């Protein structure tokens, strides 16, 4: 009875933001990220009043498309979260001044439940709702090991096989995006589910944890939610940073986490920073930090090469050694980007039958490599130009009008304009405190020379190459 009352109070506290973000989350799950970004992300929540959910679209076009294709689904999802919703009012957003945004009082009203708290029933929690679906490609067999992920892999394998990680039953795998955290966590859940019927494991993203928790409060099934999680042998929560700082969800996570750890169960967490950098209460933080904490670092060239080769084979895409080398050398930021590049190549090979030789590969990947990989600073450009023309950086920055310094100075200005988004004023400043008119003049002079002297074009291509740019095709 006390627990029911607490549910009710917690439910009342849930804000309008939680409601709308839960609707959006479900729409994203249902329709995928592309449809979501095109049609649902632009919608704005206004209010819920008299059984009407009012939302706005930024344009008539989006409004009509949503009404024709998705309105029934939005209504169904919204009504699941708040059964009072019977009608959806979708209008084109008027000037912001004419739209009444919900007041604090209205926000509170949204989740006011008219029932007597004593009549609220705790419904059984539907456990199949809980877990995030697993990607069948994310298995240990498909995970390629290298120095940057070796420790994380062995910790994950130990959990999967039920071996003790020393004294640890808390594992934290952290690292920036696209390095294989989700892959490893899902591999653990997949392995346990497939091979050990007497052990139960659940993988869920922290985002899903939050939305399921909020939903369970609305459905009065939060006790079931808790019990289900606490009955697991292994709980895997991905991207924990997502719920940090969101007070009630974070507290719910901390309670679940502590209950599992205290009863000797295993919890595996992934996040994008160290446990101490997470916004959590000290007790949970220090428990996490006291676990087996391993970082996945960026993959080195050899690992990128192997991953690419493996993923190409899985796609039945025959890539030559020079293409594999080029792609793994050029795409360095994350394995996810590497995979993006590979999918791009596969798309061209399978849809236009194009032969994936080195030249075509460079052409296909030109934009994504330029967009993602090259971040050069003006000082780096000046140093590289100086080295190429065998002068010193100081000489390029000097006031000297000697031709052997003027050309490198013009080339440095020209490349800086092409490869950075700095203003001409910034470029001038970095090039020996020159004003922006001087930079314009330098670039103009160089362009005149380029049209008559092709050797300077070659110089520029070589300099771009040593800056890590694609060599000219
Ligand atoms: P994160 O969760 O760290 O952001 P993901 O696990 O989503 O990264 O990995 C991004 C992509 O890169 C996934 O498709 C994953 O399969 C792949 N990947 C990352 N590391 C490896 C690896 N060592 N071997 C094979 N694939 C990998
Ligand atoms: Mg991930």
Coordinates of C-alpha atoms and ligand atoms in Angstrom, one line a residue, residues 181-182 238-239 336, ligand 2:
X181 CA 31.0 -0.7 -26.5
X182 CA 27.4 -1.5 -27.6
X238 CA 24.6 0.9 -22.3
X239 CA 25.5 4.6 -22.4
X336 CA 31.5 3.4 -36.8
Ligands
LIG2 MG1 26.9 2.5 -28.2

